[in-house]
N, CA, C and O of each residue as an XYZ file, in Angstrom:
876
protein
N     112.986    120.513     96.502
C     111.970    119.624     96.215
C     110.485    120.065     95.603
O     109.654    120.762     96.185
N     110.370    119.475     94.274
C     109.045    120.079     94.028
C     107.968    119.450     94.803
O     108.022    118.287     95.204
N     106.741    120.457     95.052
C     105.416    120.022     95.709
C     104.511    119.544     95.165
O     104.319    120.037     94.053
N     103.740    118.665     95.489
C     102.337    117.920     94.590
C     101.572    119.179     94.625
O     101.360    119.838     95.643
N     101.117    119.501     93.254
C      99.902    120.567     93.386
C      98.532    119.801     93.406
O      98.281    118.798     92.738
N      97.539    120.545     94.432
C      96.308    119.799     94.917
C      95.500    120.664     94.350
O      95.824    121.846     94.470
N      94.318    120.363     93.631
C      92.953    121.068     93.818
C      91.768    120.006     94.268
O      91.436    118.908     93.820
N      91.286    120.813     95.338
C      90.042    120.062     95.814
C      88.653    120.797     95.318
O      88.415    121.996     95.173
N      87.676    119.432     95.074
C      86.355    120.111     94.570
C      85.320    119.217     95.659
O      85.270    117.987     95.683
N      84.873    119.730     96.150
C      84.128    119.513     97.502
C      83.021    120.383     98.101
O      83.186    121.410     98.759
N      81.595    119.666     97.684
C      80.552    120.699     98.211
C      80.032    120.863     99.692
O      79.121    121.616    100.036
N      80.877    119.902    100.634
C      80.508    120.056    101.680
C      81.425    120.911    102.476
O      82.504    120.449    102.847
N      81.181    121.748    102.674
C      82.524    122.973    103.437
C      83.304    122.530    104.708
O      84.430    122.923    105.014
N      82.397    121.499    105.520
C      83.296    120.976    106.577
C      84.355    120.105    106.088
O      85.518    120.277    106.452
N      84.010    119.158    105.265
C      84.881    118.099    104.741
C      86.024    118.742    103.978
O      87.218    118.499    104.154
N      85.371    119.803    102.895
C      86.372    120.926    102.193
C      87.469    121.254    102.969
O      88.600    120.939    102.598
N      87.247    121.920    104.125
C      88.105    122.466    104.765
C      89.217    121.367    105.667
O      90.407    121.584    105.894
N      88.384    120.116    106.092
C      89.143    119.445    106.936
C      90.373    118.602    105.826
O      91.366    118.115    106.366
N      90.210    118.492    104.326
C      90.808    117.973    103.653
C      91.921    119.075    103.334
O      93.090    118.719    103.186
N      91.554    120.395    103.230
C      92.188    121.210    103.044
C      93.276    121.579    103.941
O      94.334    122.001    103.476
N      93.069    121.436    105.329
C      93.757    121.377    106.211
C      94.850    120.383    106.316
O      95.970    120.685    106.726
N      94.522    119.238    105.954
C      95.378    118.204    105.675
C      96.507    118.009    104.799
O      97.541    117.352    104.919
N      95.890    118.999    103.575
C      96.795    118.994    102.329
C      97.942    120.081    102.787
O      99.157    119.884    102.832
N      97.250    121.235    103.102
C      98.064    122.497    104.011
C      99.349    121.926    104.668
O     100.506    122.217    104.367
N      98.916    121.031    105.651
C     100.170    120.355    106.743
C     100.847    119.651    106.355
O     101.736    119.403    107.169
N     100.969    118.880    105.027
C     101.714    118.374    104.405
C     102.853    118.658    103.528
O     102.568    119.013    102.384
N     104.418    118.544    103.932
C     105.342    119.503    103.326
C     105.418    119.342    101.948
O     105.697    120.354    101.305
N     105.186    118.035    101.191
C     105.442    118.075     99.723
C     104.255    118.285     99.091
O     104.134    117.786     97.972
N     103.115    119.071     99.670
C     101.979    119.380     98.864
C     101.888    120.909     98.907
O     102.185    121.640     99.852
N     101.385    121.273     97.610
C     101.057    122.652     97.501
C      99.559    122.866     97.180
O      99.219    122.393     96.095
N      98.621    123.463     97.879
C      97.376    123.419     97.343
C      97.088    124.651     96.483
O      97.497    125.775     96.773
N      96.319    124.345     95.353
C      96.140    125.412     94.624
C      94.874    126.106     94.440
O      94.888    127.250     93.986
N      93.601    125.437     94.796
C      92.612    126.174     95.085
C      91.572    124.711     95.699
O      91.658    123.515     95.423
N      90.669    125.431     96.574
C      89.810    124.341     97.300
C      88.131    125.360     96.732
O      88.005    126.584     96.699
N      87.276    124.487     96.433
C      86.320    125.073     95.941
C      85.102    124.047     95.913
O      85.215    122.825     96.017
N      83.804    124.828     95.739
C      82.639    123.931     96.238
C      82.120    123.087     94.974
O      81.448    122.056     94.988
N      82.622    123.817     93.862
C      81.878    123.257     92.535
C      83.215    123.612     91.536
O      84.079    124.461     91.753
N      83.111    122.727     90.420
C      84.015    122.680     89.009
C      82.930    122.679     88.149
O      82.288    121.681     87.822
N      82.654    124.326     87.630
C      82.369    124.603     86.355
C      83.187    125.291     85.453
O      84.141    126.058     85.579
N      82.388    124.683     84.238
C      83.584    125.588     83.015
C      85.054    125.434     83.351
O      85.598    124.339     83.494
N      85.615    126.524     83.459
C      87.280    126.884     83.160
C      87.213    127.806     83.943
O      86.924    128.948     83.586
N      87.534    127.381     85.463
C      87.818    128.344     86.529
C      89.070    129.544     86.511
O      90.207    129.254     86.140
N      88.807    130.495     86.823
C      89.726    131.493     86.600
C      91.030    131.393     86.885
O      91.926    131.965     86.264
N      91.194    130.517     88.021
C      92.491    129.887     88.953
C      93.372    128.833     87.787
O      94.598    128.733     87.852
N      92.648    128.182     86.874
C      93.021    126.999     86.126
C      94.321    127.429     85.242
O      95.254    126.640     85.095
N      94.321    128.466     84.781
C      95.564    128.929     83.728
C      96.518    128.505     84.123
O      97.253    127.728     83.514
N      96.713    129.026     85.436
C      97.961    128.680     86.131
C      98.256    127.374     86.676
O      99.445    127.059     86.737
N      97.310    126.493     87.116
C      97.502    125.170     87.297
C      97.364    124.093     86.141
O      97.344    122.888     86.394
N      97.282    124.543     85.011
C      97.166    123.728     83.941
C      98.599    123.012     83.802
O      98.911    121.822     83.773
N      99.418    124.305     83.722
C     100.840    123.253     83.490
C     101.847    122.833     84.535
O     103.044    122.544     84.545
N     100.740    122.931     85.517
C     101.299    122.350     86.614
C     100.898    120.674     87.174
O     101.221    120.101     88.215
N     100.421    120.408     86.502
C      99.720    118.718     86.114
C      99.238    118.545     87.731
O      99.727    117.599     88.349
N      98.356    119.380     88.375
C      97.868    118.839     89.496
C      97.055    117.461     89.513
O      96.682    116.718     88.606
N      96.935    117.414     90.856
C      96.080    116.005     91.271
C      94.843    116.619     91.863
O      94.855    117.188     92.954
N      93.599    116.464     90.988
C      92.508    116.972     91.415
C      91.507    116.035     92.299
O      90.969    115.035     91.825
N      91.343    116.430     93.495
C      90.430    115.741     94.800
C      88.989    116.097     94.048
O      88.550    117.247     94.053
N      88.263    114.936     93.367
C      86.934    115.552     93.134
C      85.774    114.772     93.520
O      85.599    113.661     93.020
N      84.842    115.335     94.498
C      83.801    114.556     95.334
C      83.053    114.660     94.093
O      82.930    115.765     93.566
N      82.425    113.384     93.454
C      81.542    113.270     92.533
C      80.058    113.012     92.818
O      79.264    113.727     92.205
N      79.541    112.036     93.716
C      78.576    112.007     94.541
C      78.380    110.652     93.473
O      79.325    109.869     93.569
N      77.262    110.219     92.419
C      76.778    109.502     92.036
C      77.350    109.317     90.850
O      77.649    110.346     90.245
N      77.666    107.960     90.180
C      78.498    107.792     88.938
C      77.176    107.577     87.954
O      76.507    106.584     87.669
N      77.116    108.937     87.582
C      75.986    108.933     86.577
C      76.311    109.780     85.262
O      77.478    110.172     85.265
N      75.604    110.145     84.183
C      76.136    110.760     82.838
C      76.500    112.356     83.406
O      77.335    112.986     82.757
N      75.883    112.993     84.596
C      76.193    114.196     84.932
C      77.512    114.238     85.650
O      78.379    115.095     85.474
N      77.572    113.177     86.514
C      78.938    113.071     86.924
C      80.535    112.468     86.207
O      81.673    112.805     86.532
N      80.137    111.572     85.247
C      81.009    111.557     83.959
C      81.422    112.916     82.968
O      82.441    113.208     82.342
N      80.482    113.387     83.106
C      80.633    114.764     82.320
C      81.283    115.840     83.159
O      81.788    116.821     82.613
N      81.285    115.704     84.310
C      82.050    116.568     85.283
C      83.770    116.089     85.164
O      84.795    116.766     85.095
N      83.564    114.822     85.176
C      85.044    114.326     84.718
C      85.758    115.036     83.336
O      86.857    115.568     83.177
N      85.102    114.896     82.809
C      85.361    115.471     81.324
C      85.716    116.902     81.182
O      86.572    117.351     80.420
N      85.050    117.494     81.905
C      85.028    118.944     81.925
C      86.528    119.486     82.782
O      87.292    120.352     82.355
N      86.632    118.978     83.641
C      87.949    118.917     84.603
C      89.231    118.403     83.489
O      90.306    119.001     83.438
N      89.015    117.604     82.917
C      89.812    116.975     81.957
C      90.310    118.289     80.881
O      91.462    118.622     80.604
N      89.074    118.856     80.423
C      89.407    119.749     79.231
C      90.040    121.263     80.105
O      90.901    122.017     79.653
N      89.408    121.387     81.286
C      90.295    122.534     81.742
C      91.686    122.415     81.864
O      92.516    123.234     81.467
N      91.921    121.232     82.501
C      93.291    121.000     82.968
C      93.640    119.532     82.381
O      93.432    118.448     82.926
N      94.046    119.713     81.506
C      94.482    118.410     80.360
C      95.428    117.720     81.176
O      95.330    116.493     81.188
N      96.370    118.283     81.897
C      97.485    117.190     82.782
C      97.083    117.011     83.810
O      97.983    116.658     84.572
N      96.259    117.065     84.203
C      95.848    116.971     85.647
C      95.473    115.499     85.761
O      95.121    114.833     84.787
N      95.575    114.984     87.116
C      95.253    113.455     87.507
C      94.159    113.983     88.787
O      94.229    114.849     89.659
N      92.919    112.750     88.296
C      91.850    113.204     88.843
C      91.868    111.855     90.044
O      92.192    110.670     89.961
N      91.404    112.623     91.028
C      90.919    111.273     92.183
C      89.513    111.531     92.705
O      88.959    112.590     92.999
N      89.120    110.358     92.736
C      87.443    110.672     92.845
C      87.258    110.330     94.359
O      87.379    109.162     94.727
N      86.975    111.301     95.218
C      86.470    110.536     96.490
C      85.052    110.322     97.206
O      84.071    110.908     96.748
N      84.943    109.560     98.227
C      83.585    109.308     98.746
C      82.570    108.415     97.536
O      81.456    108.763     97.144
N      83.094    107.591     97.254
C      82.653    106.629     96.050
C      82.573    105.149     96.481
O      83.580    104.585     96.909
N      81.776    104.722     96.409
C      81.963    102.884     96.150
C      81.036    102.205     94.865
O      80.064    101.450     94.899
N      81.772    102.809     93.744
C      80.960    102.318     92.549
C      81.351    101.063     92.245
O      82.322    100.419     92.642
N      80.233    100.711     91.282
C      80.444     99.372     90.543
C      81.548     98.774     89.808
O      82.179     99.660     89.231
N      81.972     97.742     89.629
C      82.811     97.525     88.351
C      82.490     98.246     86.802
O      83.381     98.494     85.990
N      81.141     98.501     86.598
C      81.279     99.248     85.646
C      81.557    100.705     85.472
O      81.970    101.292     84.472
N      81.280    101.115     86.518
C      81.339    102.472     87.123
C      82.572    102.666     86.966
O      82.786    103.552     86.139
N      83.757    102.076     87.542
C      85.147    102.192     87.565
C      85.641    102.292     86.268
O      86.218    103.326     85.931
N      85.463    101.137     85.298
C      85.836    101.416     83.891
C      85.116    102.445     83.310
O      85.674    102.843     82.287
N      83.738    103.227     83.664
C      83.612    104.686     82.741
C      84.516    105.455     82.980
O      85.152    106.020     82.091
N      84.808    105.666     84.703
C      85.225    106.806     85.122
C      86.678    106.515     84.727
O      87.363    107.521     84.546
N      87.190    105.500     84.584
C      88.763    105.464     84.195
C      88.914    105.828     82.869
O      89.823    106.561     82.479
N      88.128    105.383     82.216
C      88.196    105.895     80.371
C      87.870    106.922     80.589
O      88.714    107.586     79.988
N      86.947    107.863     81.228
C      87.239    109.144     81.303
C      88.161    110.024     81.629
O      88.055    111.232     81.416
N      89.240    109.402     82.231
C      90.148    110.102     82.567
C      90.724    110.056     84.166
O      91.700    110.668     84.601
N      89.709    109.032     84.990
C      90.456    109.182     86.277
C      91.329    108.122     86.822
O      91.155    106.916     86.644
N      92.399    108.733     87.585
C      93.427    107.592     88.354
C      93.611    106.967     89.279
O      94.480    106.157     89.603
N      92.177    107.622     90.034
C      92.444    107.120     91.193
C      91.003    107.129     92.128
O      90.015    107.649     91.610
N      90.891    106.555     93.498
C      89.603    106.649     94.488
C      90.260    106.546     95.665
O      91.303    105.926     95.875
N      89.651    107.138     96.378
C      89.952    107.134     97.610
C      88.546    107.606     98.582
O      87.802    108.520     98.225
N      88.375    106.947     99.641
C      87.328    107.290    100.519
C      87.600    108.203    101.350
O      88.701    108.389    101.870
N      86.258    109.051    101.585
C      86.928    110.205    102.670
C      86.814    109.927    103.949
O      86.807    110.865    104.747
N      86.707    108.677    104.376
C      86.835    108.239    105.980
C      88.245    107.821    106.024
O      88.794    107.785    107.125
N      88.914    107.494    104.942
C      90.156    106.772    104.789
C      91.534    107.981    106.038
O      91.580    109.200    106.208
N      92.280    106.985    106.535
C      93.001    107.571    107.333
C      93.803    109.085    106.265
O      93.562    109.326    105.082
N      94.676    109.799    107.124
C      95.212    110.874    106.553
C      96.377    110.339    105.520
O      96.655    110.633    104.357
N      96.959    109.369    106.532
C      98.499    108.356    105.850
C      97.846    108.099    104.716
O      98.216    108.914    103.871
N      96.868    107.186    104.191
C      96.198    106.615    103.035
C      95.628    107.621    102.274
O      95.476    107.369    101.079
N      95.265    108.744    102.704
C      94.734    109.829    101.836
C      95.751    110.537    101.086
O      95.589    110.820     99.898
N      96.752    110.821    101.714
C      97.890    111.537    101.262
C      98.813    110.238    100.507
O      99.371    110.651     99.490
N      98.992    109.258    100.702
C      99.821    108.315     99.914
C      98.870    107.955     98.790
O      99.592    107.693     97.828
N      97.969    107.855     98.548
C      96.843    107.858     97.515
C      97.259    109.010     96.694
O      97.318    108.712     95.501
N      97.579    110.278     96.969
C      97.370    111.238     95.866
C      98.909    111.439     95.779
O      99.104    112.381     95.012
N     100.104    110.931     96.259
C     101.388    111.047     95.848
C     101.516    109.596     94.924
O     102.404    109.428     94.088
N     100.654    108.779     95.183
C     100.706    107.788     94.196
C     100.486    107.988     92.906
O     101.323    107.724     92.042
N      99.142    108.553     92.636
C      98.593    108.894     91.365
C      99.547    110.071     90.842
O      99.907    110.033     89.665
N      99.908    110.961     91.553
C     100.879    111.773     91.293
C     102.113    111.467     90.141
O     102.341    111.964     89.038
N     102.767    110.448     90.910
C     103.570    109.571     90.136
C     103.257    108.673     88.933
O     104.070    108.062     88.240
N     101.848    108.712     88.811
C     101.294    108.092     87.337
C     101.042    106.712     87.743
O     101.153    105.700     87.050
N     100.706    106.810     88.893
C     100.012    105.184     89.056
C      98.441    105.478     89.434
O      97.875    106.467     89.900
N      97.892    103.890     88.937
C      96.627    103.950     89.444
C      96.432    103.640     90.608
O      97.440    103.380     91.264
N      95.150    103.556     91.260
C      94.992    103.749     93.112
C      93.606    103.149     93.262
O      92.658    103.900     93.033
N      93.427    102.227     93.523
C      92.287    101.683     94.170
C      92.258    101.715     96.151
O      93.350    101.654     96.717
N      91.469    101.772     96.674
C      91.607    101.488     98.189
C      91.409    100.114     98.034
O      91.096     99.483     97.025
N      91.697     99.635     99.490
C      91.386     98.175     99.934
C      90.043     97.648     99.646
O      89.796     96.619     99.017
N      89.064     98.596    100.261
C      87.717     98.182    100.224
C      87.244     97.889     99.140
O      86.581     96.890     98.859
N      87.762     99.287     98.056
C      87.127     98.880     96.873
C      87.470     97.786     96.042
O      86.761     97.350     95.135
N      88.962     97.208     96.500
C      89.392     96.132     95.805
C      88.626     95.078     95.904
O      88.129     94.419     94.990
N      88.517     94.894     97.358
C      87.666     93.826     98.041
C      86.398     93.556     97.136
O      86.343     92.444     96.610
N      85.461     94.377     96.917
C      84.596     94.680     96.478
C      84.730     94.511     94.918
O      83.703     93.949     94.539
N      85.501     94.743     93.940
C      85.679     94.242     92.833
C      86.041     92.913     92.756
O      85.860     92.329     91.688
N      86.501     92.355     93.657
C      87.099     90.671     93.493
C      85.414     90.068     94.050
O      85.019     89.040     93.501
N      84.853     90.470     94.698
C      83.470     89.856     94.978
C      82.594     89.923     93.598
O      82.094     88.961     93.015
N      82.533     91.314     93.220
C      81.714     91.449     91.982
C      82.257     90.438     90.985
O      81.359     89.760     90.484
N      83.588     90.131     90.525
C      84.299     89.537     89.482
C      83.715     87.945     90.082
O      83.239     87.091     89.335
N      83.847     87.816     91.313
C      83.368     86.430     91.460
C      82.152     85.863     91.106
O      81.906     84.758     90.622
N      81.097     87.209     91.562
C      79.692     86.926     91.078
C      79.502     86.876     89.777
O      78.778     85.979     89.345
N      80.028     87.700     88.984
C      79.728     87.537     87.536
C      80.471     85.900     86.905
O      79.866     85.187     86.103
N      81.827     85.566     87.460
C      82.052     84.596     87.191
C      81.185     83.308     86.988
O      81.279     82.468     86.093
N      80.193     83.373     88.195
C      79.171     82.445     88.430
C      77.818     82.781     87.661
O      76.761     82.261     88.018
N      77.892     83.699     86.556
C      76.715     83.711     85.912
C      76.030     85.044     85.336
O      75.464     85.233     84.260
N      76.309     86.031     86.578
C      75.382     87.070     86.293
C      75.888     88.101     85.303
O      75.210     89.100     85.062
N      77.309     87.842     84.598
C      77.559     88.768     83.196
C      77.504     87.922     82.024
O      77.945     88.239     80.920
N      77.013     86.970     82.281
C      76.695     85.889     80.854
C      75.895     86.841     79.869
O      76.328     87.491     78.917
N      74.729     86.748     80.318
C      74.126     87.657     79.280
C      74.856     88.687     78.240
O      74.846     88.573     77.014
N      75.577     89.859     79.104
C      75.920     91.013     78.405
C      77.635     90.121     77.417
O      78.261     90.567     76.455
N      77.818     89.068     78.060
C      79.221     88.414     76.998
C      78.748     87.886     76.007
O      79.533     87.800     75.063
N      77.385     87.349     75.798
C      77.055     86.716     74.621
C      76.310     87.805     73.897
O      76.101     87.502     72.722
N      75.957     88.706     74.170
C      75.179     89.934     73.549
C      76.425     90.788     72.954
O      76.167     91.542     72.015
N      77.639     90.727     73.392
C      78.514     91.634     73.153
C      79.632     90.727     71.859
O      80.615     91.177     71.268
N      79.098     89.572     71.780
C      80.097     88.633     71.193
C      79.670     88.474     69.770
O      80.115     87.512     69.143
N      78.746     89.426     69.119
C      78.417     89.234     67.915
C      78.246     88.084     66.935
O      78.620     87.913     65.775
N      77.562     87.367     67.787
C      77.175     86.061     66.967
C      76.325     85.748     66.072
O      75.172     86.165     66.182
N      76.716     84.924     64.957
C      75.593     84.714     63.940
C      74.266     83.958     64.125
O      74.070     83.670     65.306
N      73.386     83.594     63.348
C      72.086     83.415     63.681
C      72.666     81.796     64.020
O      72.388     81.222     65.073
N      73.408     81.262     63.071
C      74.082     79.733     62.755
C      74.746     79.276     64.072
O      74.523     78.198     64.623
N      75.660     80.315     64.542
C      76.419     80.208     65.935
C      75.430     80.057     66.927
O      75.535     79.136     67.736
N      74.641     80.712     66.962
C      73.189     80.938     68.344
C      72.772     79.299     67.855
O      73.009     78.503     68.763
N      72.404     78.886     67.049
C      71.706     77.869     67.107
C      72.602     76.391     67.255
O      72.140     75.368     67.761
N      74.093     76.545     66.649
C      74.841     75.414     67.199
C      74.808     75.721     68.739
O      74.174     74.883     69.380
N      75.424     76.871     69.555
C      75.333     76.890     70.805
C      74.042     76.099     71.344
O      74.338     75.144     72.062
N      72.455     76.341     71.108
C      71.728     75.827     71.764
C      71.643     74.187     71.742
O      71.146     73.533     72.660
N      72.237     73.598     70.483
C      72.266     72.342     70.456
C      73.767     71.458     71.205
O      73.913     70.314     71.634
N      74.610     72.537     71.095
C      75.966     72.091     72.249
C      75.106     72.085     73.467
O      75.185     71.036     74.105
N      74.427     72.853     73.877
C      73.791     72.969     75.591
C      72.764     71.325     75.725
O      72.775     70.633     76.743
N      72.170     71.074     74.793
C      71.179     70.077     74.623
C      72.583     68.647     74.616
O      72.177     67.496     74.777
N      73.623     68.807     74.487
C      74.893     67.813     74.827
C      74.681     66.858     73.428
O      74.782     65.635     73.520
N      74.375     67.530     72.106
C      74.691     67.143     71.177
C      76.012     67.129     70.416
O      76.723     68.130     70.328
N      76.332     65.852     69.827
C      77.845     65.742     69.084
C      77.756     66.452     67.748
O      76.747     66.526     67.048
N      79.036     67.000     67.472
C      79.078     67.558     65.881
C      78.490     66.936     64.916
O      78.163     67.583     63.921
N      78.191     65.372     65.003
C      77.641     64.949     63.970
C      76.410     64.707     63.972
O      75.776     64.454     62.948
N      75.783     64.771     65.462
C      74.001     65.249     65.277
C      73.609     66.818     65.232
O      72.443     67.197     65.112
N      74.682     67.655     65.340
C      74.261     68.822     65.204
C      74.259     68.950     63.556
O      73.506     69.834     63.148
N      74.911     68.279     62.635
C      75.471     68.683     61.334
C      74.252     67.880     61.131
O      73.556     68.485     60.315
N      73.707     66.832     61.493
C      72.602     66.364     60.811
C      71.088     66.955     61.281
O      70.069     66.852     60.598
N      71.168     67.498     62.398
C      70.017     68.622     62.708
C      70.024     69.835     61.232
O      69.128     70.183     60.463
N      71.546     70.220     61.346
C      71.054     71.180     60.562
C      71.304     71.125     58.557
O      71.147     71.918     57.629
N      71.746     69.743     58.718
C      71.826     69.435     57.224
C      73.227     70.409     56.535
O      73.198     70.967     55.439
N      74.227     70.415     57.366
C      75.462     70.909     57.072
C      76.575     69.443     57.343
O      76.148     68.360     57.744
N      77.759     69.673     57.083
C      78.898     68.869     57.501
C      79.194     68.972     58.697
O      78.918     69.942     59.403
N      79.816     67.932     59.055
C      80.478     67.758     60.474
C      81.527     68.728     60.636
O      81.593     69.185     61.778
N      82.515     69.248     59.660
C      83.284     69.741     59.360
C      82.632     71.293     59.584
O      82.925     71.774     60.678
N      82.012     71.922     58.940
C      81.446     73.061     59.248
C      80.666     73.241     60.756
O      80.429     74.391     61.127
N      80.372     72.390     61.398
C      80.027     72.676     62.389
C      81.252     72.865     63.246
O      81.257     73.861     63.970
N      82.448     71.936     63.278
C      83.562     72.121     64.076
C      83.930     73.429     63.888
O      84.274     74.135     64.836
N      83.884     73.878     62.580
C      84.401     75.198     62.479
C      83.750     76.347     63.081
O      84.290     77.361     63.524
N      82.202     75.977     63.028
C      81.457     76.915     63.945
C      81.862     77.181     65.542
O      81.979     78.245     66.150
N      82.010     75.970     65.931
C      81.834     75.876     67.151
C      83.541     76.448     67.557
O      83.522     77.318     68.427
N      84.557     76.182     67.192
C      85.585     77.099     66.837
C      85.728     78.567     67.193
O      86.266     79.181     68.115
N      85.117     78.856     66.231
C      84.335     80.587     65.994
C      84.061     80.957     67.342
O      84.661     81.883     67.888
N      83.047     80.174     67.988
C      82.142     80.645     69.163
C      83.203     80.447     70.224
O      83.215     81.444     70.947
N      84.069     79.576     70.587
C      84.791     79.515     71.263
C      85.866     80.730     71.279
O      86.261     81.204     72.344
N      86.288     81.173     70.074
C      87.421     82.222     69.929
C      86.205     83.647     70.258
O      86.680     84.509     70.998
N      85.142     83.835     69.900
C      84.704     84.942     70.046
C      84.207     85.167     71.536
O      84.012     86.237     72.112
N      84.062     83.936     71.981
C      83.615     84.196     73.623
C      84.776     84.134     74.825
O      84.623     84.345     76.028
N      85.932     83.792     74.129
C      87.228     83.627     74.859
C      87.090     82.186     75.651
O      87.741     81.998     76.679
N      86.540     81.558     75.319
C      86.500     79.953     76.076
C      87.700     79.320     75.463
O      88.383     79.871     74.600
N      87.928     78.102     75.966
C      88.867     77.086     75.650
C      88.092     75.615     75.232
O      88.592     74.897     74.365
N      87.098     75.318     75.778
C      86.373     73.941     75.950
C      85.005     74.330     75.760
O      84.412     75.308     76.215
N      84.510     73.202     74.850
C      83.336     73.209     74.266
C      82.098     72.795     75.836
O      80.895     72.879     75.589
N      82.447     72.463     77.027
C      81.559     72.355     77.558
C      81.271     73.578     78.495
O      80.404     73.603     79.368
N      82.311     74.789     78.108
C      82.072     76.173     78.468
C      80.926     76.635     77.850
O      79.987     77.174     78.436
N      80.996     76.448     76.806
C      79.664     76.964     75.916
C      78.348     76.392     76.585
O      77.367     77.121     76.738
N      78.354     75.104     76.968
C      77.134     74.494     77.136
C      76.887     75.099     78.806
O      75.771     74.901     79.287
N      77.803     75.733     79.550
C      77.527     76.242     80.605
C      77.203     77.642     80.599
O      76.660     78.069     81.618
N      77.402     78.357     79.755
C      76.900     79.821     79.124
C      75.612     79.535     78.653
O      74.718     80.304     79.007
N      75.399     78.818     78.102
C      73.722     78.488     77.347
C      72.930     78.130     78.484
O      71.806     78.632     78.498
N      73.287     77.272     79.588
C      72.513     76.979     80.573
C      71.898     78.262     81.599
O      70.931     78.300     82.360
N      72.955     79.278     81.225
C      72.984     80.073     82.603
C      71.821     81.217     82.115
O      71.159     81.878     82.915
N      71.696     81.324     80.418
C      70.437     82.256     80.078
C      70.162     81.824     79.021
O      70.855     80.993     78.434
N      68.661     82.512     78.410
C      68.523     82.517     77.219
C      69.174     83.148     75.896
O      69.298     84.356     75.692
N      69.647     81.905     74.858
C      69.940     82.766     73.887
C      69.076     83.317     73.132
O      68.144     82.644     72.690
N      69.220     84.724     72.816
C      68.287     85.564     72.099
C      68.672     85.395     70.432
O      68.025     86.009     69.583
């Protein structure tokens, strides 16, 4: 039976030794290295690169330095699968980390069974989020759907100045004919703009445009 190769990167000695012991006791795992930090290309990485190891990486905060560390690991071990330990990242942090090559997240206070199951699942090519993070993400998604993410939605939609004008009038409750009179254009042109706005914002109904406009100032 092929064993799952594992690399541990944890700066806390006690935690590193605890995780190391857990990995070594699991019969289907093979510990390649346990180190305090991952800098450059470690001497042991040449043999590990061909094994597609799971790298258990303690990241701390998700900032540019943390993202750069993930990129460094991927550069040294391009076939590796990275699992971030001990983080409760925000939705945008998870997106950034996944885009940099992270395959899973695990909390260091997780039970041994959950910890090992995460490593096994990631090794098989699947993405993993612990339940606590999943619940947190759902809460954030619900919060964002209530308006906190609307500014970024409009800012990223690449709206024209005319489309922004029309959004403003739609929010005031004007009909296409009334908007056309205000802007001195045809009703057909207004209808076309509304259609484009819905498409850009990935919306279905005109009233949703008004909802977004009421939640923020259109710049």
